[in-house]
Protein backbone atom coordinates (compact mmCIF):
# COMPACT_ATOMS: atom_id res chain seq x y z
CA UNK A 1 0.00 0.00 0.00
CA UNK A 2 1.37 3.41 -0.95
CA UNK A 3 2.09 5.77 1.92
CA UNK A 4 -0.07 8.56 0.51
CA UNK A 5 -2.84 7.88 -1.98
CA UNK A 6 -4.94 10.42 -3.80
CA UNK A 7 -7.88 10.49 -6.19
CA UNK A 8 -6.43 9.72 -9.58
CA UNK A 9 -8.14 12.60 -11.42
CA UNK A 10 -8.07 14.51 -13.64
CA UNK A 11 -10.97 16.64 -12.50
CA UNK A 12 -12.46 18.79 -15.24
CA UNK A 13 -14.92 21.35 -13.86
CA UNK A 14 -16.53 24.59 -15.04
CA UNK A 15 -15.82 27.91 -13.41
CA UNK A 16 -17.82 28.37 -10.24
CA UNK A 17 -18.03 24.67 -9.46
CA UNK A 18 -17.20 23.12 -6.11
CA UNK A 19 -14.69 20.29 -6.23
CA UNK A 20 -13.32 18.00 -3.52
CA UNK A 21 -10.10 16.00 -3.43
CA UNK A 22 -9.50 13.07 -1.11
CA UNK A 23 -6.32 11.58 0.25
CA UNK A 24 -5.51 8.67 2.55
CA UNK A 25 -2.25 7.95 4.35
CA UNK A 26 -0.96 4.66 5.72
CA UNK A 27 1.30 5.69 8.60
CA UNK A 28 -0.75 6.33 11.73
CA UNK A 29 2.28 8.07 13.27
CA UNK A 30 2.02 10.90 10.74
CA UNK A 31 1.77 14.20 12.53
CA UNK A 32 1.69 16.99 9.98
CA UNK A 33 -0.48 17.29 6.92
CA UNK A 34 -0.42 19.67 4.01
CA UNK A 35 -1.83 20.42 0.61
CA UNK A 36 0.69 21.68 -1.93
CA UNK A 37 -0.11 23.09 -5.33
CA UNK A 38 2.09 22.49 -8.35
CA UNK A 39 1.59 24.39 -11.57
CA UNK A 40 2.80 22.95 -14.84
CA UNK A 41 6.60 23.01 -15.03
CA UNK A 42 6.88 24.74 -11.67
CA UNK A 43 7.94 23.68 -8.19
CA UNK A 44 5.39 22.69 -5.54
CA UNK A 45 4.18 25.49 -3.30
CA UNK A 46 2.40 25.20 0.01
CA UNK A 47 -1.31 25.81 -0.36
CA UNK A 48 -2.33 25.19 3.21
CA UNK A 49 -1.60 23.13 6.27
CA UNK A 50 -4.30 20.78 7.52
CA UNK A 51 -5.25 20.92 11.18
CA UNK A 52 -7.18 18.39 13.22
CA UNK A 53 -10.09 20.75 13.70
CA UNK A 54 -10.28 21.51 9.99
CA UNK A 55 -9.35 24.88 8.57
CA UNK A 56 -10.45 27.28 5.92
CA UNK A 57 -8.57 29.79 3.80
CA UNK A 58 -10.90 31.75 1.55
CA UNK A 59 -12.41 29.35 -0.95
CA UNK A 60 -10.31 26.44 0.28
CA UNK A 61 -11.29 24.14 3.15
CA UNK A 62 -9.09 21.33 4.43
CA UNK A 63 -10.19 18.58 6.78
CA UNK A 64 -8.41 15.80 8.60
CA UNK A 65 -9.83 12.59 10.02
CA UNK A 66 -7.10 10.89 12.03
CA UNK A 67 -9.21 7.85 12.87
CA UNK A 68 -9.75 7.13 9.18
CA UNK A 69 -6.33 8.50 8.14
CA UNK A 70 -8.09 10.65 5.59
CA UNK A 71 -7.51 14.21 4.39
CA UNK A 72 -9.68 16.30 2.10
CA UNK A 73 -9.50 19.58 0.23
CA UNK A 74 -12.61 21.42 -0.89
CA UNK A 75 -12.44 24.23 -3.41
CA UNK A 76 -15.52 26.40 -3.76
CA UNK A 77 -16.34 28.75 -6.63
CA UNK A 78 -13.52 27.39 -8.81
CA UNK A 79 -11.50 29.88 -10.83
CA UNK A 80 -9.54 29.31 -14.01
CA UNK A 81 -6.42 30.06 -12.00
CA UNK A 82 -7.13 27.09 -9.73
CA UNK A 83 -6.07 24.76 -12.57
CA UNK A 84 -3.04 22.89 -11.24
CA UNK A 85 -2.00 19.63 -9.63
CA UNK A 86 -2.80 19.35 -5.93
CA UNK A 87 -0.43 17.25 -3.85
CA UNK A 88 -1.40 15.66 -0.55
CA UNK A 89 1.59 15.63 1.78
CA UNK A 90 2.20 14.06 5.20
CA UNK A 91 5.12 13.67 7.57
CA UNK A 92 6.18 12.58 11.01
CA UNK A 93 8.10 14.98 13.18
CA UNK A 94 11.69 15.43 12.07
CA UNK A 95 11.37 13.41 8.88
CA UNK A 96 11.01 14.38 5.27
CA UNK A 97 7.68 14.98 3.60
CA UNK A 98 5.92 12.14 1.84
CA UNK A 99 4.07 13.22 -1.29
CA UNK A 100 1.06 11.74 -3.00
CA UNK A 101 1.06 11.52 -6.78
CA UNK A 102 -1.24 14.49 -7.03
CA UNK A 103 -4.65 15.19 -8.48
CA UNK A 104 -4.92 17.36 -11.54
CA UNK A 105 -7.65 19.98 -11.68
CA UNK A 106 -8.68 21.71 -14.87
CA UNK A 107 -11.16 24.56 -14.58
CA UNK A 108 -12.74 25.73 -17.83
CA UNK A 109 -14.82 28.76 -18.75
CA UNK B 1 9.54 32.13 3.78
CA UNK B 2 12.68 31.13 1.92
CA UNK B 3 13.99 32.12 -1.47
CA UNK B 4 15.78 29.22 -3.12
CA UNK B 5 17.71 29.32 -6.36
CA UNK B 6 19.09 26.43 -8.36
CA UNK B 7 21.67 26.22 -11.10
CA UNK B 8 21.45 25.16 -13.82
CA UNK B 9 17.75 25.53 -14.48
CA UNK B 10 17.97 22.90 -17.19
CA UNK B 11 20.56 20.84 -19.03
CA UNK B 12 20.89 18.21 -21.70
CA UNK B 13 23.68 15.75 -21.04
CA UNK B 14 25.27 12.74 -22.67
CA UNK B 15 25.09 9.38 -20.94
CA UNK B 16 28.11 8.54 -18.84
CA UNK B 17 28.78 12.14 -17.86
CA UNK B 18 28.06 13.84 -14.53
CA UNK B 19 26.20 17.00 -13.64
CA UNK B 20 26.43 19.03 -10.44
CA UNK B 21 23.36 21.01 -9.38
CA UNK B 22 23.75 23.92 -7.03
CA UNK B 23 21.21 25.12 -4.50
CA UNK B 24 21.42 28.49 -2.74
CA UNK B 25 19.09 29.64 0.03
CA UNK B 26 18.65 33.21 1.24
CA UNK B 27 18.71 32.22 4.91
CA UNK B 28 20.57 29.76 7.10
CA UNK B 29 18.80 26.44 7.35
CA UNK B 30 19.69 23.25 9.13
CA UNK B 31 17.85 20.77 6.97
CA UNK B 32 18.10 20.69 3.20
CA UNK B 33 16.56 18.02 1.04
CA UNK B 34 17.03 16.84 -2.52
CA UNK B 35 14.02 15.44 -4.37
CA UNK B 36 13.50 13.96 -7.81
CA UNK B 37 10.33 14.24 -9.83
CA UNK B 38 10.19 11.98 -12.85
CA UNK B 39 7.75 12.73 -15.68
CA UNK B 40 4.16 12.29 -14.55
CA UNK B 41 5.21 11.26 -11.07
CA UNK B 42 5.23 12.87 -7.67
CA UNK B 43 8.27 13.87 -5.69
CA UNK B 44 10.65 11.24 -4.36
CA UNK B 45 13.16 12.10 -1.67
CA UNK B 46 16.75 11.33 -2.65
CA UNK B 47 18.56 12.43 0.49
CA UNK B 48 18.63 14.78 3.45
CA UNK B 49 21.68 17.01 3.74
CA UNK B 50 22.51 18.53 7.10
CA UNK B 51 25.47 20.85 7.47
CA UNK B 52 28.41 19.25 9.19
CA UNK B 53 27.37 15.67 8.65
CA UNK B 54 27.10 13.20 5.82
CA UNK B 55 23.91 13.15 3.83
CA UNK B 56 21.32 10.52 4.64
CA UNK B 57 20.09 8.65 1.57
CA UNK B 58 16.69 7.08 1.03
CA UNK B 59 16.22 3.53 -0.10
CA UNK B 60 17.18 3.17 -3.74
CA UNK B 61 19.64 6.06 -3.74
CA UNK B 62 23.36 5.76 -3.02
CA UNK B 63 26.17 8.21 -2.39
CA UNK B 64 28.26 7.00 -5.31
CA UNK B 65 25.48 7.87 -7.72
CA UNK B 66 24.25 11.06 -6.02
CA UNK B 67 27.09 12.60 -3.99
CA UNK B 68 25.99 15.63 -2.00
CA UNK B 69 27.94 18.47 -0.47
CA UNK B 70 26.72 20.80 2.27
CA UNK B 71 29.59 23.19 3.01
CA UNK B 72 27.52 25.74 4.93
CA UNK B 73 24.01 26.57 6.08
CA UNK B 74 22.94 28.30 2.87
CA UNK B 75 24.34 26.09 0.12
CA UNK B 76 24.31 22.51 -1.14
CA UNK B 77 25.17 20.61 -4.29
CA UNK B 78 23.84 17.37 -5.73
CA UNK B 79 25.84 15.53 -8.38
CA UNK B 80 24.17 13.06 -10.72
CA UNK B 81 27.01 10.74 -11.66
CA UNK B 82 27.52 8.48 -14.66
CA UNK B 83 24.16 9.52 -16.05
CA UNK B 84 21.83 7.32 -18.03
CA UNK B 85 18.53 8.23 -19.75
CA UNK B 86 16.69 6.92 -16.66
CA UNK B 87 18.13 9.88 -14.73
CA UNK B 88 16.14 12.30 -16.87
CA UNK B 89 14.03 14.08 -14.33
CA UNK B 90 13.45 17.30 -12.44
CA UNK B 91 15.72 17.65 -9.41
CA UNK B 92 14.46 19.91 -6.64
CA UNK B 93 16.24 21.36 -3.66
CA UNK B 94 14.09 21.98 -0.59
CA UNK B 95 14.46 23.50 2.86
CA UNK B 96 12.41 23.42 6.00
CA UNK B 97 11.81 26.50 8.11
CA UNK B 98 10.22 26.77 11.53
CA UNK B 99 7.01 28.76 11.49
CA UNK B 100 4.77 30.09 14.19
CA UNK B 101 2.84 26.84 14.60
CA UNK B 102 4.78 24.31 12.59
CA UNK B 103 7.56 23.84 10.10
CA UNK B 104 7.01 24.68 6.45
CA UNK B 105 8.94 23.21 3.55
CA UNK B 106 9.89 25.30 0.54
CA UNK B 107 11.18 24.19 -2.85
CA UNK B 108 13.57 25.61 -5.36
CA UNK B 109 12.50 26.04 -8.99
CA UNK B 110 14.05 22.74 -9.99
CA UNK B 111 16.67 21.61 -12.49
CA UNK B 112 15.29 19.89 -15.56
CA UNK B 113 17.72 17.24 -16.72
CA UNK B 114 17.53 15.35 -19.98
CA UNK B 115 20.04 12.57 -20.55
CA UNK B 116 20.53 11.39 -24.12
mmCIF file of C-alpha atoms in Angstrom:
data_model
loop_
_atom_site.group_PDB
_atom_site.id
_atom_site.type_symbol
_atom_site.label_atom_id
_atom_site.label_comp_id
_atom_site.label_asym_id
_atom_site.label_seq_id
_atom_site.Cartn_x
_atom_site.Cartn_y
_atom_site.Cartn_z
ATOM 1 C CA UNK A 1 0.000 0.000 0.000
ATOM 2 C CA UNK A 2 1.368 3.409 -0.947
ATOM 3 C CA UNK A 3 2.089 5.774 1.920
ATOM 4 C CA UNK A 4 -0.072 8.560 0.509
ATOM 5 C CA UNK A 5 -2.839 7.877 -1.980
ATOM 6 C CA UNK A 6 -4.945 10.417 -3.803
ATOM 7 C CA UNK A 7 -7.877 10.485 -6.191
ATOM 8 C CA UNK A 8 -6.425 9.717 -9.582
ATOM 9 C CA UNK A 9 -8.141 12.605 -11.418
ATOM 10 C CA UNK A 10 -8.069 14.514 -13.637
ATOM 11 C CA UNK A 11 -10.970 16.636 -12.498
ATOM 12 C CA UNK A 12 -12.458 18.792 -15.238
ATOM 13 C CA UNK A 13 -14.922 21.347 -13.862
ATOM 14 C CA UNK A 14 -16.528 24.588 -15.041
ATOM 15 C CA UNK A 15 -15.820 27.910 -13.410
ATOM 16 C CA UNK A 16 -17.824 28.372 -10.242
ATOM 17 C CA UNK A 17 -18.034 24.669 -9.464
ATOM 18 C CA UNK A 18 -17.201 23.116 -6.112
ATOM 19 C CA UNK A 19 -14.685 20.287 -6.226
ATOM 20 C CA UNK A 20 -13.322 18.001 -3.519
ATOM 21 C CA UNK A 21 -10.102 15.999 -3.427
ATOM 22 C CA UNK A 22 -9.498 13.070 -1.115
ATOM 23 C CA UNK A 23 -6.317 11.581 0.255
ATOM 24 C CA UNK A 24 -5.506 8.673 2.547
ATOM 25 C CA UNK A 25 -2.253 7.949 4.354
ATOM 26 C CA UNK A 26 -0.962 4.663 5.715
ATOM 27 C CA UNK A 27 1.296 5.685 8.601
ATOM 28 C CA UNK A 28 -0.751 6.329 11.730
ATOM 29 C CA UNK A 29 2.280 8.070 13.275
ATOM 30 C CA UNK A 30 2.025 10.897 10.741
ATOM 31 C CA UNK A 31 1.774 14.200 12.534
ATOM 32 C CA UNK A 32 1.692 16.991 9.979
ATOM 33 C CA UNK A 33 -0.480 17.291 6.923
ATOM 34 C CA UNK A 34 -0.425 19.669 4.007
ATOM 35 C CA UNK A 35 -1.830 20.425 0.608
ATOM 36 C CA UNK A 36 0.685 21.684 -1.927
ATOM 37 C CA UNK A 37 -0.113 23.091 -5.330
ATOM 38 C CA UNK A 38 2.086 22.492 -8.354
ATOM 39 C CA UNK A 39 1.592 24.391 -11.574
ATOM 40 C CA UNK A 40 2.797 22.945 -14.840
ATOM 41 C CA UNK A 41 6.602 23.006 -15.034
ATOM 42 C CA UNK A 42 6.882 24.737 -11.670
ATOM 43 C CA UNK A 43 7.944 23.684 -8.192
ATOM 44 C CA UNK A 44 5.388 22.692 -5.539
ATOM 45 C CA UNK A 45 4.177 25.491 -3.296
ATOM 46 C CA UNK A 46 2.401 25.199 0.013
ATOM 47 C CA UNK A 47 -1.311 25.813 -0.363
ATOM 48 C CA UNK A 48 -2.330 25.188 3.215
ATOM 49 C CA UNK A 49 -1.603 23.130 6.267
ATOM 50 C CA UNK A 50 -4.303 20.778 7.522
ATOM 51 C CA UNK A 51 -5.246 20.917 11.180
ATOM 52 C CA UNK A 52 -7.176 18.388 13.225
ATOM 53 C CA UNK A 53 -10.089 20.752 13.701
ATOM 54 C CA UNK A 54 -10.276 21.512 9.988
ATOM 55 C CA UNK A 55 -9.347 24.877 8.569
ATOM 56 C CA UNK A 56 -10.453 27.281 5.920
ATOM 57 C CA UNK A 57 -8.570 29.785 3.796
ATOM 58 C CA UNK A 58 -10.899 31.750 1.555
ATOM 59 C CA UNK A 59 -12.408 29.349 -0.955
ATOM 60 C CA UNK A 60 -10.311 26.444 0.281
ATOM 61 C CA UNK A 61 -11.287 24.141 3.149
ATOM 62 C CA UNK A 62 -9.088 21.333 4.430
ATOM 63 C CA UNK A 63 -10.186 18.579 6.781
ATOM 64 C CA UNK A 64 -8.406 15.797 8.597
ATOM 65 C CA UNK A 65 -9.827 12.589 10.017
ATOM 66 C CA UNK A 66 -7.099 10.892 12.027
ATOM 67 C CA UNK A 67 -9.212 7.849 12.867
ATOM 68 C CA UNK A 68 -9.746 7.127 9.175
ATOM 69 C CA UNK A 69 -6.335 8.503 8.139
ATOM 70 C CA UNK A 70 -8.092 10.651 5.595
ATOM 71 C CA UNK A 71 -7.512 14.208 4.385
ATOM 72 C CA UNK A 72 -9.678 16.301 2.101
ATOM 73 C CA UNK A 73 -9.498 19.575 0.230
ATOM 74 C CA UNK A 74 -12.608 21.416 -0.888
ATOM 75 C CA UNK A 75 -12.440 24.227 -3.409
ATOM 76 C CA UNK A 76 -15.518 26.404 -3.760
ATOM 77 C CA UNK A 77 -16.339 28.746 -6.631
ATOM 78 C CA UNK A 78 -13.521 27.392 -8.807
ATOM 79 C CA UNK A 79 -11.502 29.881 -10.830
ATOM 80 C CA UNK A 80 -9.542 29.311 -14.007
ATOM 81 C CA UNK A 81 -6.424 30.061 -11.997
ATOM 82 C CA UNK A 82 -7.126 27.085 -9.731
ATOM 83 C CA UNK A 83 -6.070 24.763 -12.573
ATOM 84 C CA UNK A 84 -3.043 22.890 -11.244
ATOM 85 C CA UNK A 85 -1.996 19.632 -9.628
ATOM 86 C CA UNK A 86 -2.795 19.349 -5.928
ATOM 87 C CA UNK A 87 -0.426 17.254 -3.847
ATOM 88 C CA UNK A 88 -1.396 15.664 -0.551
ATOM 89 C CA UNK A 89 1.591 15.625 1.784
ATOM 90 C CA UNK A 90 2.201 14.059 5.198
ATOM 91 C CA UNK A 91 5.119 13.669 7.568
ATOM 92 C CA UNK A 92 6.179 12.583 11.008
ATOM 93 C CA UNK A 93 8.095 14.984 13.185
ATOM 94 C CA UNK A 94 11.692 15.427 12.066
ATOM 95 C CA UNK A 95 11.366 13.411 8.875
ATOM 96 C CA UNK A 96 11.014 14.376 5.266
ATOM 97 C CA UNK A 97 7.683 14.981 3.603
ATOM 98 C CA UNK A 98 5.918 12.139 1.837
ATOM 99 C CA UNK A 99 4.067 13.217 -1.289
ATOM 100 C CA UNK A 100 1.058 11.739 -2.999
ATOM 101 C CA UNK A 101 1.064 11.524 -6.785
ATOM 102 C CA UNK A 102 -1.236 14.490 -7.034
ATOM 103 C CA UNK A 103 -4.651 15.190 -8.478
ATOM 104 C CA UNK A 104 -4.923 17.359 -11.544
ATOM 105 C CA UNK A 105 -7.651 19.975 -11.684
ATOM 106 C CA UNK A 106 -8.676 21.710 -14.869
ATOM 107 C CA UNK A 107 -11.160 24.561 -14.582
ATOM 108 C CA UNK A 108 -12.735 25.729 -17.826
ATOM 109 C CA UNK A 109 -14.819 28.761 -18.747
ATOM 110 C CA UNK B 1 9.538 32.127 3.779
ATOM 111 C CA UNK B 2 12.681 31.129 1.923
ATOM 112 C CA UNK B 3 13.992 32.120 -1.474
ATOM 113 C CA UNK B 4 15.777 29.221 -3.122
ATOM 114 C CA UNK B 5 17.707 29.315 -6.365
ATOM 115 C CA UNK B 6 19.088 26.429 -8.362
ATOM 116 C CA UNK B 7 21.672 26.221 -11.100
ATOM 117 C CA UNK B 8 21.450 25.159 -13.822
ATOM 118 C CA UNK B 9 17.747 25.525 -14.476
ATOM 119 C CA UNK B 10 17.972 22.901 -17.188
ATOM 120 C CA UNK B 11 20.560 20.838 -19.025
ATOM 121 C CA UNK B 12 20.891 18.211 -21.700
ATOM 122 C CA UNK B 13 23.684 15.751 -21.039
ATOM 123 C CA UNK B 14 25.268 12.743 -22.668
ATOM 124 C CA UNK B 15 25.091 9.385 -20.936
ATOM 125 C CA UNK B 16 28.110 8.542 -18.839
ATOM 126 C CA UNK B 17 28.783 12.145 -17.859
ATOM 127 C CA UNK B 18 28.064 13.840 -14.525
ATOM 128 C CA UNK B 19 26.196 17.001 -13.641
ATOM 129 C CA UNK B 20 26.427 19.028 -10.437
ATOM 130 C CA UNK B 21 23.364 21.006 -9.383
ATOM 131 C CA UNK B 22 23.753 23.919 -7.029
ATOM 132 C CA UNK B 23 21.207 25.121 -4.496
ATOM 133 C CA UNK B 24 21.422 28.485 -2.743
ATOM 134 C CA UNK B 25 19.085 29.643 0.027
ATOM 135 C CA UNK B 26 18.649 33.207 1.238
ATOM 136 C CA UNK B 27 18.711 32.215 4.915
ATOM 137 C CA UNK B 28 20.574 29.764 7.098
ATOM 138 C CA UNK B 29 18.799 26.437 7.350
ATOM 139 C CA UNK B 30 19.692 23.246 9.128
ATOM 140 C CA UNK B 31 17.854 20.769 6.970
ATOM 141 C CA UNK B 32 18.104 20.691 3.201
ATOM 142 C CA UNK B 33 16.556 18.023 1.036
ATOM 143 C CA UNK B 34 17.025 16.839 -2.523
ATOM 144 C CA UNK B 35 14.017 15.436 -4.374
ATOM 145 C CA UNK B 36 13.502 13.959 -7.808
ATOM 146 C CA UNK B 37 10.331 14.235 -9.835
ATOM 147 C CA UNK B 38 10.187 11.985 -12.853
ATOM 148 C CA UNK B 39 7.747 12.728 -15.678
ATOM 149 C CA UNK B 40 4.155 12.289 -14.546
ATOM 150 C CA UNK B 41 5.205 11.262 -11.066
ATOM 151 C CA UNK B 42 5.232 12.875 -7.669
ATOM 152 C CA UNK B 43 8.273 13.872 -5.691
ATOM 153 C CA UNK B 44 10.654 11.240 -4.359
ATOM 154 C CA UNK B 45 13.161 12.102 -1.670
ATOM 155 C CA UNK B 46 16.751 11.329 -2.653
ATOM 156 C CA UNK B 47 18.565 12.431 0.495
ATOM 157 C CA UNK B 48 18.631 14.778 3.454
ATOM 158 C CA UNK B 49 21.683 17.007 3.738
ATOM 159 C CA UNK B 50 22.512 18.526 7.102
ATOM 160 C CA UNK B 51 25.466 20.850 7.470
ATOM 161 C CA UNK B 52 28.415 19.249 9.192
ATOM 162 C CA UNK B 53 27.368 15.670 8.651
ATOM 163 C CA UNK B 54 27.101 13.199 5.819
ATOM 164 C CA UNK B 55 23.913 13.146 3.829
ATOM 165 C CA UNK B 56 21.323 10.519 4.642
ATOM 166 C CA UNK B 57 20.089 8.651 1.571
ATOM 167 C CA UNK B 58 16.695 7.084 1.034
ATOM 168 C CA UNK B 59 16.215 3.528 -0.095
ATOM 169 C CA UNK B 60 17.182 3.172 -3.736
ATOM 170 C CA UNK B 61 19.642 6.057 -3.737
ATOM 171 C CA UNK B 62 23.364 5.763 -3.016
ATOM 172 C CA UNK B 63 26.169 8.207 -2.390
ATOM 173 C CA UNK B 64 28.264 7.000 -5.308
ATOM 174 C CA UNK B 65 25.480 7.873 -7.723
ATOM 175 C CA UNK B 66 24.252 11.059 -6.023
ATOM 176 C CA UNK B 67 27.085 12.605 -3.994
ATOM 177 C CA UNK B 68 25.986 15.632 -1.999
ATOM 178 C CA UNK B 69 27.938 18.470 -0.469
ATOM 179 C CA UNK B 70 26.718 20.799 2.275
ATOM 180 C CA UNK B 71 29.593 23.192 3.008
ATOM 181 C CA UNK B 72 27.516 25.741 4.928
ATOM 182 C CA UNK B 73 24.012 26.567 6.081
ATOM 183 C CA UNK B 74 22.940 28.300 2.869
ATOM 184 C CA UNK B 75 24.343 26.091 0.118
ATOM 185 C CA UNK B 76 24.308 22.513 -1.137
ATOM 186 C CA UNK B 77 25.172 20.608 -4.287
ATOM 187 C CA UNK B 78 23.838 17.373 -5.727
ATOM 188 C CA UNK B 79 25.835 15.530 -8.380
ATOM 189 C CA UNK B 80 24.172 13.061 -10.716
ATOM 190 C CA UNK B 81 27.010 10.741 -11.658
ATOM 191 C CA UNK B 82 27.523 8.483 -14.661
ATOM 192 C CA UNK B 83 24.163 9.515 -16.053
ATOM 193 C CA UNK B 84 21.826 7.321 -18.027
ATOM 194 C CA UNK B 85 18.532 8.227 -19.748
ATOM 195 C CA UNK B 86 16.693 6.925 -16.664
ATOM 196 C CA UNK B 87 18.130 9.879 -14.726
ATOM 197 C CA UNK B 88 16.142 12.296 -16.874
ATOM 198 C CA UNK B 89 14.026 14.084 -14.330
ATOM 199 C CA UNK B 90 13.455 17.298 -12.438
ATOM 200 C CA UNK B 91 15.718 17.652 -9.409
ATOM 201 C CA UNK B 92 14.458 19.910 -6.637
ATOM 202 C CA UNK B 93 16.235 21.364 -3.662
ATOM 203 C CA UNK B 94 14.090 21.976 -0.588
ATOM 204 C CA UNK B 95 14.462 23.503 2.859
ATOM 205 C CA UNK B 96 12.409 23.418 6.004
ATOM 206 C CA UNK B 97 11.813 26.497 8.110
ATOM 207 C CA UNK B 98 10.225 26.772 11.529
ATOM 208 C CA UNK B 99 7.013 28.761 11.494
ATOM 209 C CA UNK B 100 4.771 30.094 14.195
ATOM 210 C CA UNK B 101 2.842 26.841 14.601
ATOM 211 C CA UNK B 102 4.780 24.309 12.593
ATOM 212 C CA UNK B 103 7.564 23.844 10.096
ATOM 213 C CA UNK B 104 7.010 24.678 6.450
ATOM 214 C CA UNK B 105 8.943 23.213 3.555
ATOM 215 C CA UNK B 106 9.889 25.297 0.538
ATOM 216 C CA UNK B 107 11.179 24.194 -2.845
ATOM 217 C CA UNK B 108 13.575 25.605 -5.361
ATOM 218 C CA UNK B 109 12.496 26.044 -8.990
ATOM 219 C CA UNK B 110 14.047 22.740 -9.992
ATOM 220 C CA UNK B 111 16.674 21.612 -12.487
ATOM 221 C CA UNK B 112 15.294 19.886 -15.562
ATOM 222 C CA UNK B 113 17.717 17.243 -16.724
ATOM 223 C CA UNK B 114 17.526 15.345 -19.982
ATOM 224 C CA UNK B 115 20.042 12.570 -20.553
ATOM 225 C CA UNK B 116 20.526 11.395 -24.121
#
